[in-house]
């Protein structure tokens, strides 16, 4: 899956490959949502700690709801999201549905296409 984050020079790439045992899974960064919480705190003049319970999708939705038609605000949200994805880089073991799917929040228009690139394992 490729996710382009406009005006950030970032593209998030998520792949799902059979595991061959040569790489241990990465530990997720427990503070990966910090860039989004920090921006939400700046925008609302509330402490970051007020948003600690919100997940990535909830934080992104809250931020975009504040000023969805202001291009500069959306750019700031995209930059915070790019930081989130950079902090979440690594290897993860799990069902491909969990790897490729994620809670993106809000309403979005998405075109998804999947096709096999290798012979099935089974």
Short mmCIF file of C-alpha atoms in Angstrom, two decimals:
data_model
loop_
_atom_site.label_atom_id
_atom_site.label_comp_id
_atom_site.label_asym_id
_atom_site.label_seq_id
_atom_site.Cartn_x
_atom_site.Cartn_y
_atom_site.Cartn_z
CA UNK A 1 0.00 0.00 0.00
CA UNK A 2 1.30 3.46 -0.88
CA UNK A 3 0.05 6.52 0.96
CA UNK A 4 1.10 9.89 -0.40
CA UNK A 5 1.13 12.76 2.09
CA UNK A 6 0.72 15.92 0.00
CA UNK A 7 3.27 18.73 0.45
CA UNK A 8 5.50 16.66 2.74
CA UNK A 9 7.75 14.84 0.25
CA UNK A 10 6.76 11.64 2.07
CA UNK A 11 5.15 8.46 0.80
CA UNK A 12 4.32 5.71 3.27
CA UNK A 13 4.88 2.21 1.90
CA UNK A 14 3.32 -0.78 3.63
CA UNK A 15 4.00 -4.28 2.35
CA UNK A 16 2.82 -7.70 3.39
CA UNK A 17 5.33 -10.48 2.74
CA UNK A 18 5.64 -14.01 4.05
CA UNK A 19 7.96 -14.04 7.05
CA UNK A 20 11.18 -15.96 6.58
CA UNK A 21 12.39 -15.61 10.18
CA UNK A 22 15.42 -13.44 9.47
CA UNK A 23 14.15 -10.21 11.02
CA UNK A 24 12.63 -9.78 14.44
CA UNK A 25 9.56 -7.55 14.58
CA UNK A 26 10.10 -3.93 15.61
CA UNK A 27 8.54 -2.66 18.79
CA UNK A 28 6.01 0.09 18.03
CA UNK A 29 6.93 3.52 19.34
CA UNK A 30 4.50 4.16 22.22
CA UNK A 31 4.87 7.90 21.67
CA UNK A 32 4.47 7.91 17.88
CA UNK A 33 1.35 10.10 18.12
CA UNK A 34 3.35 12.88 19.85
CA UNK A 35 3.64 15.05 16.68
CA UNK A 36 -0.14 14.99 16.25
CA UNK A 37 -0.80 15.66 19.96
CA UNK A 38 1.71 18.51 19.94
CA UNK A 39 0.05 20.16 16.93
CA UNK A 40 -3.44 19.70 18.41
CA UNK A 41 -2.22 21.28 21.65
CA UNK A 42 -0.79 24.24 19.75
CA UNK A 43 -3.97 24.70 17.73
CA UNK A 44 -6.36 24.44 20.68
CA UNK A 45 -4.10 26.00 23.34
CA UNK A 46 -4.64 22.90 25.51
CA UNK A 47 -1.95 20.72 27.08
CA UNK A 48 -0.78 17.76 25.00
CA UNK A 49 -1.65 15.49 27.90
CA UNK A 50 -5.35 16.23 27.27
CA UNK A 51 -5.08 14.17 24.08
CA UNK A 52 -3.01 11.21 25.34
CA UNK A 53 -6.00 8.82 25.14
CA UNK A 54 -6.68 9.54 21.45
CA UNK A 55 -5.32 7.23 18.77
CA UNK A 56 -3.77 8.30 15.46
CA UNK A 57 -7.05 8.43 13.54
CA UNK A 58 -8.86 10.36 16.29
CA UNK A 59 -6.05 12.91 16.53
CA UNK A 60 -5.96 13.38 12.76
CA UNK A 61 -9.74 13.82 12.65
CA UNK A 62 -9.67 16.37 15.49
CA UNK A 63 -6.93 18.34 13.74
CA UNK A 64 -8.64 18.37 10.35
CA UNK A 65 -11.97 19.33 11.91
CA UNK A 66 -10.41 22.53 13.29
CA UNK A 67 -9.84 24.12 9.90
CA UNK A 68 -10.42 21.70 7.00
CA UNK A 69 -10.48 24.36 4.28
CA UNK A 70 -7.23 26.12 5.21
CA UNK A 71 -4.50 24.67 2.99
CA UNK A 72 -1.70 25.71 5.37
CA UNK A 73 -3.41 24.01 8.31
CA UNK A 74 -3.87 20.82 6.28
CA UNK A 75 -0.17 20.95 5.34
CA UNK A 76 0.74 21.14 9.05
CA UNK A 77 -1.50 18.16 9.77
CA UNK A 78 0.10 16.22 6.89
CA UNK A 79 3.58 17.01 8.24
CA UNK A 80 2.61 15.78 11.72
CA UNK A 81 1.16 12.64 10.13
CA UNK A 82 4.40 12.09 8.19
CA UNK A 83 6.34 12.25 11.46
CA UNK A 84 3.94 9.69 12.93
CA UNK A 85 4.61 7.26 10.08
CA UNK A 86 8.39 7.77 10.28
CA UNK A 87 8.30 6.91 13.98
CA UNK A 88 6.28 3.77 13.19
CA UNK A 89 8.72 2.46 10.58
CA UNK A 90 9.90 -1.10 11.04
CA UNK A 91 8.90 -4.74 10.70
CA UNK A 92 5.77 -6.23 12.21
CA UNK A 93 4.48 -9.78 12.29
CA UNK A 94 0.77 -10.34 11.93
CA UNK A 95 -2.15 -11.23 9.72
CA UNK A 96 -1.96 -9.36 6.39
CA UNK A 97 -5.42 -7.89 7.06
CA UNK A 98 -4.02 -6.23 10.18
CA UNK A 99 -0.81 -5.16 8.43
CA UNK A 100 -2.40 -3.59 5.37
CA UNK A 101 -5.53 -2.29 7.10
CA UNK A 102 -5.46 0.48 9.67
CA UNK A 103 -7.79 2.98 11.32
CA UNK A 104 -7.42 6.00 9.06
CA UNK A 105 -10.38 7.93 10.49
CA UNK A 106 -12.86 10.19 8.79
CA UNK A 107 -14.43 9.77 5.40
CA UNK A 108 -12.11 9.13 2.53
CA UNK A 109 -12.40 8.14 -1.09
CA UNK A 110 -10.11 5.20 -1.65
CA UNK A 111 -9.38 3.05 -4.67
CA UNK A 112 -7.82 -0.27 -3.70
CA UNK A 113 -6.54 -2.91 -6.04
CA UNK A 114 -4.85 -6.15 -5.03
CA UNK A 115 -3.25 -8.77 -7.19
CA UNK A 116 -0.97 -11.73 -6.52
CA UNK A 117 2.71 -11.22 -7.20
CA UNK A 118 3.88 -14.68 -6.15
CA UNK A 119 2.57 -18.20 -6.23
CA UNK A 120 0.49 -18.88 -3.06
CA UNK A 121 2.40 -20.56 -0.23
CA UNK A 122 -0.22 -23.24 0.45
#
